[in-house]
């Protein structure tokens, strides 16, 4: 499909979604959210794709929801079409692994979009924040919940109540991002991680992702039960047999399901 605000490319087994509204720092209009949702759906359905990478440009991952579009809206408008209705959280329900490669601003809805991904890889220029309060509103597509789970109450409150930004180092220290890389290496490093993930057994990657995600939805003992069931299930897969045989035979595994 063709898109107006994003560029979607398949690079080998990695599907890349690049936000492409550079003059507006990739502000996320309803149309952008709808396009991201459609692209994620396409890539999820594509058997050739094993990992999805979402990125912006050097200056901005995304500086938030499109404030100019939101400005004239009233309560009833947001009831009739809110961000969730536009598929704004589609990334969070993707079964394939997702990576956000963040350079520059990831603010408001941009930070929320990054947090929907399984992994955030940040350039040393990245800046994260939930500045909605400075506009008289609050996060609207998961920010108050995902940020709190990622960095804890103290820092989430600090960011959501003051609207300040945190830099890449603070974001890594507080557990929001998994790695920081120099800005000019961001795409190489993120692509390498995505390719690595895409080379794994697809069903096993989906199970690993699903197991980690349970930690945010249930109790420790139930999460551990789910993990044990999924762990056992891997023993029904030929990729598990191949992975262990390859180790024993000192060779690289040749996964069937990827
Ligand atoms: C619409 C935006 C925008 C946004 C930037 N622009 N962010 N337009 N929505 N979120 C536009 C500017 O108006 C400007 O357009 C152009 O992009 C360049 O931005 P500048 O402000 O000139 O750049 P700079 O001085 O470098 O400042 C960068 C910035 C600032 C600090 C990131 O742009 C900023 O504060 N942006 C808004 C950040 C924000 O509040 N985000 C939260 C949005 S609310 P013109 O035409 O003037 O050149 C939100 C709610 C989420 O996300 C709800 C659920 C999704």
PDB file of C-alpha atoms and ligand atoms in Angstrom:
ATOM      1  CA  UNK A   1       0.000   0.000   0.000  1.00  0.00           C
ATOM      2  CA  UNK A   2       1.077   3.601  -0.382  1.00  0.00           C
ATOM      3  CA  UNK A   3       1.148   6.038   2.477  1.00  0.00           C
ATOM      4  CA  UNK A   4       1.248   9.800   2.740  1.00  0.00           C
ATOM      5  CA  UNK A   5       2.939  10.347   6.098  1.00  0.00           C
ATOM      6  CA  UNK A   6       5.111   7.298   6.561  1.00  0.00           C
ATOM      7  CA  UNK A   7       7.560   5.334   4.431  1.00  0.00           C
ATOM      8  CA  UNK A   8       7.370   1.565   4.714  1.00  0.00           C
ATOM      9  CA  UNK A   9      10.153  -0.652   3.419  1.00  0.00           C
ATOM     10  CA  UNK A  10      11.095  -4.286   3.777  1.00  0.00           C
ATOM     11  CA  UNK A  11      14.809  -4.749   4.266  1.00  0.00           C
ATOM     12  CA  UNK A  12      15.297  -8.477   4.213  1.00  0.00           C
ATOM     13  CA  UNK A  13      13.234  -9.849   7.075  1.00  0.00           C
ATOM     14  CA  UNK A  14      12.911  -6.436   8.770  1.00  0.00           C
ATOM     15  CA  UNK A  15       9.956  -4.170   8.101  1.00  0.00           C
ATOM     16  CA  UNK A  16      10.893  -0.525   8.556  1.00  0.00           C
ATOM     17  CA  UNK A  17       8.267   2.145   9.238  1.00  0.00           C
ATOM     18  CA  UNK A  18       9.726   5.621   8.973  1.00  0.00           C
ATOM     19  CA  UNK A  19       7.618   8.555  10.131  1.00  0.00           C
ATOM     20  CA  UNK A  20       7.828  11.170   7.420  1.00  0.00           C
ATOM     21  CA  UNK A  21       6.428  14.576   8.377  1.00  0.00           C
ATOM     22  CA  UNK A  22       9.799  16.227   8.926  1.00  0.00           C
ATOM     23  CA  UNK A  23       8.514  19.833   8.787  1.00  0.00           C
ATOM     24  CA  UNK A  24       6.243  19.100  11.744  1.00  0.00           C
ATOM     25  CA  UNK A  25       8.764  16.993  13.661  1.00  0.00           C
ATOM     26  CA  UNK A  26       6.682  13.943  12.738  1.00  0.00           C
ATOM     27  CA  UNK A  27       3.622  15.171  14.621  1.00  0.00           C
ATOM     28  CA  UNK A  28       1.187  12.304  14.916  1.00  0.00           C
ATOM     29  CA  UNK A  29      -2.131  13.269  13.359  1.00  0.00           C
ATOM     30  CA  UNK A  30      -5.024  10.834  13.355  1.00  0.00           C
ATOM     31  CA  UNK A  31      -4.077  10.035   9.748  1.00  0.00           C
ATOM     32  CA  UNK A  32      -0.509   9.179  10.804  1.00  0.00           C
ATOM     33  CA  UNK A  33      -1.783   6.831  13.506  1.00  0.00           C
ATOM     34  CA  UNK A  34      -4.122   5.200  10.962  1.00  0.00           C
ATOM     35  CA  UNK A  35      -1.236   4.723   8.526  1.00  0.00           C
ATOM     36  CA  UNK A  36       1.034   3.235  11.199  1.00  0.00           C
ATOM     37  CA  UNK A  37      -1.756   0.832  12.163  1.00  0.00           C
ATOM     38  CA  UNK A  38      -2.249  -0.222   8.539  1.00  0.00           C
ATOM     39  CA  UNK A  39       1.496  -0.681   8.007  1.00  0.00           C
ATOM     40  CA  UNK A  40       1.856  -2.762  11.174  1.00  0.00           C
ATOM     41  CA  UNK A  41      -1.065  -4.905  10.004  1.00  0.00           C
ATOM     42  CA  UNK A  42       0.573  -5.409   6.588  1.00  0.00           C
ATOM     43  CA  UNK A  43       3.978  -6.283   8.076  1.00  0.00           C
ATOM     44  CA  UNK A  44       2.459  -8.568  10.667  1.00  0.00           C
ATOM     45  CA  UNK A  45       0.650 -10.480   7.927  1.00  0.00           C
ATOM     46  CA  UNK A  46       3.785 -10.686   5.746  1.00  0.00           C
ATOM     47  CA  UNK A  47       5.471 -14.064   6.244  1.00  0.00           C
ATOM     48  CA  UNK A  48       8.755 -12.598   5.071  1.00  0.00           C
ATOM     49  CA  UNK A  49       8.935 -10.211   8.029  1.00  0.00           C
ATOM     50  CA  UNK A  50      10.285 -11.227  11.432  1.00  0.00           C
ATOM     51  CA  UNK A  51      10.759  -7.886  13.153  1.00  0.00           C
ATOM     52  CA  UNK A  52       9.348  -4.384  12.774  1.00  0.00           C
ATOM     53  CA  UNK A  53      11.464  -1.267  13.247  1.00  0.00           C
ATOM     54  CA  UNK A  54       9.816   2.125  13.768  1.00  0.00           C
ATOM     55  CA  UNK A  55      11.864   5.274  13.415  1.00  0.00           C
ATOM     56  CA  UNK A  56      11.754   8.961  12.571  1.00  0.00           C
ATOM     57  CA  UNK A  57      14.566  11.238  11.508  1.00  0.00           C
ATOM     58  CA  UNK A  58      17.610  12.720  13.197  1.00  0.00           C
ATOM     59  CA  UNK A  59      15.771  15.653  14.781  1.00  0.00           C
ATOM     60  CA  UNK A  60      12.624  13.857  15.837  1.00  0.00           C
ATOM     61  CA  UNK A  61      11.199  10.422  16.380  1.00  0.00           C
ATOM     62  CA  UNK A  62       7.899  12.257  16.904  1.00  0.00           C
ATOM     63  CA  UNK A  63       7.195  15.461  18.850  1.00  0.00           C
ATOM     64  CA  UNK A  64       3.771  14.268  19.888  1.00  0.00           C
ATOM     65  CA  UNK A  65       0.232  14.235  18.663  1.00  0.00           C
ATOM     66  CA  UNK A  66      -0.523  16.934  16.103  1.00  0.00           C
ATOM     67  CA  UNK A  67      -1.366  19.893  18.332  1.00  0.00           C
ATOM     68  CA  UNK A  68      -2.634  21.958  15.401  1.00  0.00           C
ATOM     69  CA  UNK A  69      -5.113  19.238  14.518  1.00  0.00           C
ATOM     70  CA  UNK A  70      -6.213  18.749  18.141  1.00  0.00           C
ATOM     71  CA  UNK A  71      -6.514  22.439  19.001  1.00  0.00           C
ATOM     72  CA  UNK A  72     -10.082  23.077  17.706  1.00  0.00           C
ATOM     73  CA  UNK A  73     -11.486  19.798  18.995  1.00  0.00           C
ATOM     74  CA  UNK A  74     -13.967  19.389  21.801  1.00  0.00           C
ATOM     75  CA  UNK A  75     -14.946  16.549  24.083  1.00  0.00           C
ATOM     76  CA  UNK A  76     -17.473  15.071  21.658  1.00  0.00           C
ATOM     77  CA  UNK A  77     -14.892  15.042  18.847  1.00  0.00           C
ATOM     78  CA  UNK A  78     -12.572  12.980  21.006  1.00  0.00           C
ATOM     79  CA  UNK A  79     -15.408  10.625  21.889  1.00  0.00           C
ATOM     80  CA  UNK A  80     -16.203  10.182  18.204  1.00  0.00           C
ATOM     81  CA  UNK A  81     -12.619   9.617  17.123  1.00  0.00           C
ATOM     82  CA  UNK A  82      -9.983   9.209  19.768  1.00  0.00           C
ATOM     83  CA  UNK A  83      -6.447   7.921  19.265  1.00  0.00           C
ATOM     84  CA  UNK A  84      -7.354   4.379  20.167  1.00  0.00           C
ATOM     85  CA  UNK A  85     -10.178   4.363  17.633  1.00  0.00           C
ATOM     86  CA  UNK A  86      -7.650   5.460  15.003  1.00  0.00           C
ATOM     87  CA  UNK A  87      -5.538   2.416  15.780  1.00  0.00           C
ATOM     88  CA  UNK A  88      -3.131   4.525  17.825  1.00  0.00           C
ATOM     89  CA  UNK A  89      -2.239   1.522  19.977  1.00  0.00           C
ATOM     90  CA  UNK A  90      -1.923  -0.983  17.114  1.00  0.00           C
ATOM     91  CA  UNK A  91       1.833  -1.276  17.669  1.00  0.00           C
ATOM     92  CA  UNK A  92       1.194  -2.541  21.198  1.00  0.00           C
ATOM     93  CA  UNK A  93      -0.919  -5.443  19.945  1.00  0.00           C
ATOM     94  CA  UNK A  94       1.539  -6.534  17.254  1.00  0.00           C
ATOM     95  CA  UNK A  95       2.553 -10.170  17.723  1.00  0.00           C
ATOM     96  CA  UNK A  96       5.909  -9.743  16.002  1.00  0.00           C
ATOM     97  CA  UNK A  97       8.779  -8.099  17.871  1.00  0.00           C
ATOM     98  CA  UNK A  98       8.971  -4.317  17.457  1.00  0.00           C
ATOM     99  CA  UNK A  99      11.849  -1.900  17.963  1.00  0.00           C
ATOM    100  CA  UNK A 100      11.714   1.896  18.207  1.00  0.00           C
ATOM    101  CA  UNK A 101      14.905   3.586  16.992  1.00  0.00           C
ATOM    102  CA  UNK A 102      14.718   7.034  18.569  1.00  0.00           C
ATOM    103  CA  UNK A 103      16.780  10.062  17.624  1.00  0.00           C
ATOM    104  CA  UNK A 104      15.841  13.546  18.806  1.00  0.00           C
ATOM    105  CA  UNK A 105      12.414  14.269  20.256  1.00  0.00           C
ATOM    106  CA  UNK A 106      10.105  11.523  21.455  1.00  0.00           C
ATOM    107  CA  UNK A 107       7.494  13.617  23.211  1.00  0.00           C
ATOM    108  CA  UNK A 108       3.883  13.092  24.183  1.00  0.00           C
ATOM    109  CA  UNK A 109       2.335  10.691  21.677  1.00  0.00           C
ATOM    110  CA  UNK A 110       5.846  10.156  20.270  1.00  0.00           C
ATOM    111  CA  UNK A 111       7.098   8.855  23.601  1.00  0.00           C
ATOM    112  CA  UNK A 112       3.917   6.799  23.910  1.00  0.00           C
ATOM    113  CA  UNK A 113       4.457   5.283  20.446  1.00  0.00           C
ATOM    114  CA  UNK A 114       8.061   4.405  21.323  1.00  0.00           C
ATOM    115  CA  UNK A 115       6.884   2.792  24.575  1.00  0.00           C
ATOM    116  CA  UNK A 116       4.438   0.583  22.673  1.00  0.00           C
ATOM    117  CA  UNK A 117       7.462  -1.043  21.045  1.00  0.00           C
ATOM    118  CA  UNK A 118       9.179  -4.004  22.694  1.00  0.00           C
ATOM    119  CA  UNK A 119      12.602  -2.364  22.689  1.00  0.00           C
ATOM    120  CA  UNK A 120      13.663   1.280  22.524  1.00  0.00           C
ATOM    121  CA  UNK A 121      17.131   1.940  21.117  1.00  0.00           C
ATOM    122  CA  UNK A 122      18.056   5.595  21.569  1.00  0.00           C
ATOM    123  CA  UNK A 123      20.652   7.789  19.956  1.00  0.00           C
ATOM    124  CA  UNK A 124      22.654   9.980  22.319  1.00  0.00           C
ATOM    125  CA  UNK A 125      20.557  12.928  21.076  1.00  0.00           C
ATOM    126  CA  UNK A 126      17.234  11.404  22.116  1.00  0.00           C
ATOM    127  CA  UNK A 127      14.900  13.338  24.386  1.00  0.00           C
ATOM    128  CA  UNK A 128      11.860  11.781  26.004  1.00  0.00           C
ATOM    129  CA  UNK A 129       8.958  13.441  27.755  1.00  0.00           C
ATOM    130  CA  UNK A 130       5.248  13.712  28.367  1.00  0.00           C
ATOM    131  CA  UNK A 131       4.746  17.480  28.045  1.00  0.00           C
ATOM    132  CA  UNK A 132       0.968  17.284  27.609  1.00  0.00           C
ATOM    133  CA  UNK A 133       0.375  19.096  30.908  1.00  0.00           C
ATOM    134  CA  UNK A 134       1.948  22.232  29.439  1.00  0.00           C
ATOM    135  CA  UNK A 135      -0.871  22.168  26.844  1.00  0.00           C
ATOM    136  CA  UNK A 136      -3.552  21.634  29.457  1.00  0.00           C
ATOM    137  CA  UNK A 137      -3.996  17.950  28.770  1.00  0.00           C
ATOM    138  CA  UNK A 138      -2.490  14.620  29.784  1.00  0.00           C
ATOM    139  CA  UNK A 139      -1.053  11.582  27.960  1.00  0.00           C
ATOM    140  CA  UNK A 140      -3.764   9.932  25.890  1.00  0.00           C
ATOM    141  CA  UNK A 141      -2.444   6.723  24.398  1.00  0.00           C
ATOM    142  CA  UNK A 142      -0.850   4.895  27.307  1.00  0.00           C
ATOM    143  CA  UNK A 143       1.875   7.284  28.508  1.00  0.00           C
ATOM    144  CA  UNK A 144       0.836   7.569  32.130  1.00  0.00           C
ATOM    145  CA  UNK A 145       0.667   3.778  32.380  1.00  0.00           C
ATOM    146  CA  UNK A 146       3.597   2.566  30.268  1.00  0.00           C
ATOM    147  CA  UNK A 147       5.981   5.251  31.517  1.00  0.00           C
ATOM    148  CA  UNK A 148       5.142   4.429  35.120  1.00  0.00           C
ATOM    149  CA  UNK A 149       5.723   0.728  34.515  1.00  0.00           C
ATOM    150  CA  UNK A 150       8.994   1.493  32.730  1.00  0.00           C
ATOM    151  CA  UNK A 151      10.566   4.053  35.062  1.00  0.00           C
ATOM    152  CA  UNK A 152       8.562   3.875  38.286  1.00  0.00           C
ATOM    153  CA  UNK A 153       6.214   6.311  39.958  1.00  0.00           C
ATOM    154  CA  UNK A 154       8.702   8.966  41.050  1.00  0.00           C
ATOM    155  CA  UNK A 155      10.125   9.704  37.623  1.00  0.00           C
ATOM    156  CA  UNK A 156       6.829   9.207  35.796  1.00  0.00           C
ATOM    157  CA  UNK A 157       5.164  11.740  38.101  1.00  0.00           C
ATOM    158  CA  UNK A 158       8.102  14.119  37.642  1.00  0.00           C
ATOM    159  CA  UNK A 159       7.827  13.930  33.837  1.00  0.00           C
ATOM    160  CA  UNK A 160       4.027  14.013  33.626  1.00  0.00           C
ATOM    161  CA  UNK A 161       3.619  16.832  36.173  1.00  0.00           C
ATOM    162  CA  UNK A 162       6.472  19.137  35.154  1.00  0.00           C
ATOM    163  CA  UNK A 163       6.427  18.305  31.440  1.00  0.00           C
ATOM    164  CA  UNK A 164      10.226  18.303  31.393  1.00  0.00           C
ATOM    165  CA  UNK A 165      12.247  16.201  28.980  1.00  0.00           C
ATOM    166  CA  UNK A 166      14.817  13.599  29.926  1.00  0.00           C
ATOM    167  CA  UNK A 167      17.890  12.939  27.854  1.00  0.00           C
ATOM    168  CA  UNK A 168      19.093   9.577  26.598  1.00  0.00           C
ATOM    169  CA  UNK A 169      21.376   8.954  29.586  1.00  0.00           C
ATOM    170  CA  UNK A 170      18.577   9.553  32.104  1.00  0.00           C
ATOM    171  CA  UNK A 171      16.217   7.434  30.007  1.00  0.00           C
ATOM    172  CA  UNK A 172      18.669   4.547  29.980  1.00  0.00           C
ATOM    173  CA  UNK A 173      19.442   4.914  33.686  1.00  0.00           C
ATOM    174  CA  UNK A 174      15.760   4.743  34.512  1.00  0.00           C
ATOM    175  CA  UNK A 175      15.057   1.709  32.349  1.00  0.00           C
ATOM    176  CA  UNK A 176      13.065   3.300  29.534  1.00  0.00           C
ATOM    177  CA  UNK A 177      15.590   2.508  26.822  1.00  0.00           C
ATOM    178  CA  UNK A 178      17.642  -0.626  26.363  1.00  0.00           C
ATOM    179  CA  UNK A 179      20.715   0.919  24.712  1.00  0.00           C
ATOM    180  CA  UNK A 180      22.170   4.266  23.728  1.00  0.00           C
ATOM    181  CA  UNK A 181      24.233   4.526  20.552  1.00  0.00           C
ATOM    182  CA  UNK A 182      25.951   7.444  18.808  1.00  0.00           C
ATOM    183  CA  UNK A 183      23.467   9.259  16.535  1.00  0.00           C
ATOM    184  CA  UNK A 184      25.278   8.273  13.328  1.00  0.00           C
ATOM    185  CA  UNK A 185      25.187   4.600  14.316  1.00  0.00           C
ATOM    186  CA  UNK A 186      21.539   4.473  15.354  1.00  0.00           C
ATOM    187  CA  UNK A 187      20.081   2.878  12.248  1.00  0.00           C
ATOM    188  CA  UNK A 188      22.945   0.400  11.823  1.00  0.00           C
ATOM    189  CA  UNK A 189      22.669  -0.754  15.402  1.00  0.00           C
ATOM    190  CA  UNK A 190      18.863  -0.894  15.371  1.00  0.00           C
ATOM    191  CA  UNK A 191      18.860  -2.781  12.059  1.00  0.00           C
ATOM    192  CA  UNK A 192      21.430  -5.243  13.379  1.00  0.00           C
ATOM    193  CA  UNK A 193      19.265  -5.909  16.436  1.00  0.00           C
ATOM    194  CA  UNK A 194      16.162  -6.274  14.247  1.00  0.00           C
ATOM    195  CA  UNK A 195      17.941  -8.649  11.843  1.00  0.00           C
ATOM    196  CA  UNK A 196      19.186 -10.719  14.752  1.00  0.00           C
ATOM    197  CA  UNK A 197      15.665 -11.021  16.154  1.00  0.00           C
ATOM    198  CA  UNK A 198      14.254 -11.805  12.688  1.00  0.00           C
ATOM    199  CA  UNK A 199      16.759 -14.658  12.351  1.00  0.00           C
ATOM    200  CA  UNK A 200      15.309 -16.421  15.398  1.00  0.00           C
ATOM    201  CA  UNK A 201      12.455 -18.896  15.229  1.00  0.00           C
ATOM    202  CA  UNK A 202       9.315 -16.776  14.730  1.00  0.00           C
ATOM    203  CA  UNK A 203       7.031 -18.765  17.031  1.00  0.00           C
ATOM    204  CA  UNK A 204       9.696 -18.817  19.733  1.00  0.00           C
ATOM    205  CA  UNK A 205      10.228 -15.052  19.432  1.00  0.00           C
ATOM    206  CA  UNK A 206       6.462 -14.567  19.698  1.00  0.00           C
ATOM    207  CA  UNK A 207       6.402 -16.759  22.828  1.00  0.00           C
ATOM    208  CA  UNK A 208       9.307 -14.895  24.420  1.00  0.00           C
ATOM    209  CA  UNK A 209       7.595 -11.576  23.731  1.00  0.00           C
ATOM    210  CA  UNK A 210       4.310 -12.845  25.047  1.00  0.00           C
ATOM    211  CA  UNK A 211       5.953 -14.205  28.221  1.00  0.00           C
ATOM    212  CA  UNK A 212       7.672 -10.900  29.032  1.00  0.00           C
ATOM    213  CA  UNK A 213       4.465  -8.987  28.363  1.00  0.00           C
ATOM    214  CA  UNK A 214       2.591 -11.122  30.893  1.00  0.00           C
ATOM    215  CA  UNK A 215       4.767  -9.557  33.570  1.00  0.00           C
ATOM    216  CA  UNK A 216       2.818  -6.326  33.021  1.00  0.00           C
ATOM    217  CA  UNK A 217      -0.602  -7.912  33.063  1.00  0.00           C
ATOM    218  CA  UNK A 218      -0.699 -10.439  35.877  1.00  0.00           C
ATOM    219  CA  UNK A 219       0.707 -11.610  39.214  1.00  0.00           C
ATOM    220  CA  UNK A 220       4.173 -13.110  39.586  1.00  0.00           C
ATOM    221  CA  UNK A 221       2.920 -16.638  40.200  1.00  0.00           C
ATOM    222  CA  UNK A 222       0.469 -16.520  37.263  1.00  0.00           C
ATOM    223  CA  UNK A 223       3.149 -15.022  35.040  1.00  0.00           C
ATOM    224  CA  UNK A 224       5.490 -17.830  35.999  1.00  0.00           C
ATOM    225  CA  UNK A 225       2.753 -20.361  35.198  1.00  0.00           C
ATOM    226  CA  UNK A 226       2.286 -18.808  31.771  1.00  0.00           C
ATOM    227  CA  UNK A 227       6.033 -18.885  31.215  1.00  0.00           C
ATOM    228  CA  UNK A 228       6.215 -22.559  32.137  1.00  0.00           C
ATOM    229  CA  UNK A 229       3.399 -23.420  29.706  1.00  0.00           C
ATOM    230  CA  UNK A 230       5.080 -21.464  26.923  1.00  0.00           C
ATOM    231  CA  UNK A 231       8.465 -22.983  27.763  1.00  0.00           C
ATOM    232  CA  UNK A 232       7.011 -26.480  27.512  1.00  0.00           C
ATOM    233  CA  UNK A 233       5.306 -25.524  24.249  1.00  0.00           C
ATOM    234  CA  UNK A 234       8.655 -24.749  22.654  1.00  0.00           C
ATOM    235  CA  UNK A 235       9.390 -28.472  23.035  1.00  0.00           C
ATOM    236  CA  UNK A 236       6.652 -29.141  20.482  1.00  0.00           C
ATOM    237  CA  UNK A 237       8.539 -27.121  17.863  1.00  0.00           C
ATOM    238  CA  UNK A 238      11.068 -28.453  15.385  1.00  0.00           C
ATOM    239  CA  UNK A 239      12.975 -25.181  15.812  1.00  0.00           C
ATOM    240  CA  UNK A 240      13.611 -26.112  19.455  1.00  0.00           C
ATOM    241  CA  UNK A 241      14.882 -29.541  18.365  1.00  0.00           C
ATOM    242  CA  UNK A 242      17.053 -27.905  15.701  1.00  0.00           C
ATOM    243  CA  UNK A 243      18.384 -25.226  18.085  1.00  0.00           C
ATOM    244  CA  UNK A 244      19.585 -27.745  20.642  1.00  0.00           C
ATOM    245  CA  UNK A 245      20.852 -30.219  18.025  1.00  0.00           C
ATOM    246  CA  UNK A 246      22.864 -27.413  16.424  1.00  0.00           C
ATOM    247  CA  UNK A 247      24.392 -26.529  19.791  1.00  0.00           C
ATOM    248  CA  UNK A 248      25.353 -30.139  20.486  1.00  0.00           C
ATOM    249  CA  UNK A 249      26.740 -30.581  16.970  1.00  0.00           C
ATOM    250  CA  UNK A 250      28.640 -27.257  17.215  1.00  0.00           C
ATOM    251  CA  UNK A 251      26.943 -25.646  14.193  1.00  0.00           C
ATOM    252  CA  UNK A 252      24.548 -22.782  13.501  1.00  0.00           C
ATOM    253  CA  UNK A 253      20.827 -23.590  13.797  1.00  0.00           C
ATOM    254  CA  UNK A 254      18.763 -23.525  10.649  1.00  0.00           C
ATOM    255  CA  UNK A 255      15.361 -22.402  11.907  1.00  0.00           C
ATOM    256  CA  UNK A 256      12.464 -23.631   9.814  1.00  0.00           C
ATOM    257  CA  UNK A 257       9.960 -21.074  11.024  1.00  0.00           C
ATOM    258  CA  UNK A 258      11.368 -17.752   9.973  1.00  0.00           C
TER     259      UNK A 258
HETATM  260  C1  LIG B   1       2.093  20.027  15.646  1.00  0.00           C
HETATM  261  C2  LIG B   1       4.301  20.519  15.799  1.00  0.00           C
HETATM  262  C3  LIG B   1       4.444  19.684  16.920  1.00  0.00           C
HETATM  263  C4  LIG B   1       3.283  18.998  17.370  1.00  0.00           C
HETATM  264  C5  LIG B   1       6.351  20.561  16.506  1.00  0.00           C
HETATM  265  N1  LIG B   1       5.508  21.047  15.576  1.00  0.00           N
HETATM  266  N2  LIG B   1       5.723  19.737  17.331  1.00  0.00           N
HETATM  267  N3  LIG B   1       3.144  20.692  15.170  1.00  0.00           N
HETATM  268  N4  LIG B   1       2.145  19.196  16.703  1.00  0.00           N
HETATM  269  N5  LIG B   1       3.319  18.153  18.393  1.00  0.00           N
HETATM  270  C6  LIG B   1       5.807  21.982  14.494  1.00  0.00           C
HETATM  271  C7  LIG B   1       6.025  23.394  15.011  1.00  0.00           C
HETATM  272  O1  LIG B   1       4.802  24.026  15.206  1.00  0.00           O
HETATM  273  C8  LIG B   1       6.826  23.991  13.882  1.00  0.00           C
HETATM  274  O2  LIG B   1       5.954  24.306  12.825  1.00  0.00           O
HETATM  275  C9  LIG B   1       7.690  22.826  13.423  1.00  0.00           C
HETATM  276  O3  LIG B   1       7.026  21.640  13.873  1.00  0.00           O
HETATM  277  C10 LIG B   1       9.091  22.853  14.027  1.00  0.00           C
HETATM  278  O4  LIG B   1       8.957  22.937  15.434  1.00  0.00           O
HETATM  279  P1  LIG B   1       9.651  24.074  16.312  1.00  0.00           P
HETATM  280  O5  LIG B   1       8.841  24.225  17.546  1.00  0.00           O
HETATM  281  O6  LIG B   1       9.886  25.286  15.486  1.00  0.00           O
HETATM  282  O7  LIG B   1      11.049  23.372  16.624  1.00  0.00           O
HETATM  283  P2  LIG B   1      11.999  23.649  17.869  1.00  0.00           P
HETATM  284  O8  LIG B   1      12.037  25.111  18.195  1.00  0.00           O
HETATM  285  O9  LIG B   1      13.253  22.933  17.543  1.00  0.00           O
HETATM  286  O10 LIG B   1      11.279  22.936  19.109  1.00  0.00           O
HETATM  287  C11 LIG B   1      11.121  21.547  19.157  1.00  0.00           C
HETATM  288  C12 LIG B   1      10.093  21.153  20.256  1.00  0.00           C
HETATM  289  C13 LIG B   1       8.795  21.901  20.004  1.00  0.00           C
HETATM  290  C14 LIG B   1      10.656  21.473  21.646  1.00  0.00           C
HETATM  291  C15 LIG B   1       9.909  19.616  20.149  1.00  0.00           C
HETATM  292  O11 LIG B   1       8.402  21.753  18.623  1.00  0.00           O
HETATM  293  C16 LIG B   1       7.659  21.432  20.856  1.00  0.00           C
HETATM  294  O12 LIG B   1       7.583  21.739  22.021  1.00  0.00           O
HETATM  295  N6  LIG B   1       6.698  20.704  20.247  1.00  0.00           N
HETATM  296  C17 LIG B   1       5.499  20.244  20.925  1.00  0.00           C
HETATM  297  C18 LIG B   1       5.827  19.125  21.876  1.00  0.00           C
HETATM  298  C19 LIG B   1       4.580  18.690  22.628  1.00  0.00           C
HETATM  299  O13 LIG B   1       3.990  19.450  23.378  1.00  0.00           O
HETATM  300  N7  LIG B   1       4.157  17.439  22.421  1.00  0.00           N
HETATM  301  C20 LIG B   1       2.992  16.888  23.058  1.00  0.00           C
HETATM  302  C21 LIG B   1       1.814  17.053  22.145  1.00  0.00           C
HETATM  303  S1  LIG B   1       0.317  16.517  22.963  1.00  0.00           S
HETATM  304  P3  LIG B   1       5.935  25.790  12.155  1.00  0.00           P
HETATM  305  O14 LIG B   1       4.854  25.689  11.168  1.00  0.00           O
HETATM  306  O15 LIG B   1       5.694  26.741  13.260  1.00  0.00           O
HETATM  307  O16 LIG B   1       7.305  25.915  11.588  1.00  0.00           O
HETATM  308  C22 LIG B   1       0.324  14.862  22.775  1.00  0.00           C
HETATM  309  C23 LIG B   1      -0.888  14.207  23.307  1.00  0.00           C
HETATM  310  C24 LIG B   1      -0.828  12.712  23.097  1.00  0.00           C
HETATM  311  O17 LIG B   1       1.217  14.274  22.249  1.00  0.00           O
HETATM  312  C25 LIG B   1      -2.207  12.132  23.113  1.00  0.00           C
HETATM  313  C26 LIG B   1      -2.269  10.726  22.559  1.00  0.00           C
HETATM  314  C27 LIG B   1      -1.614  10.524  21.230  1.00  0.00           C
END
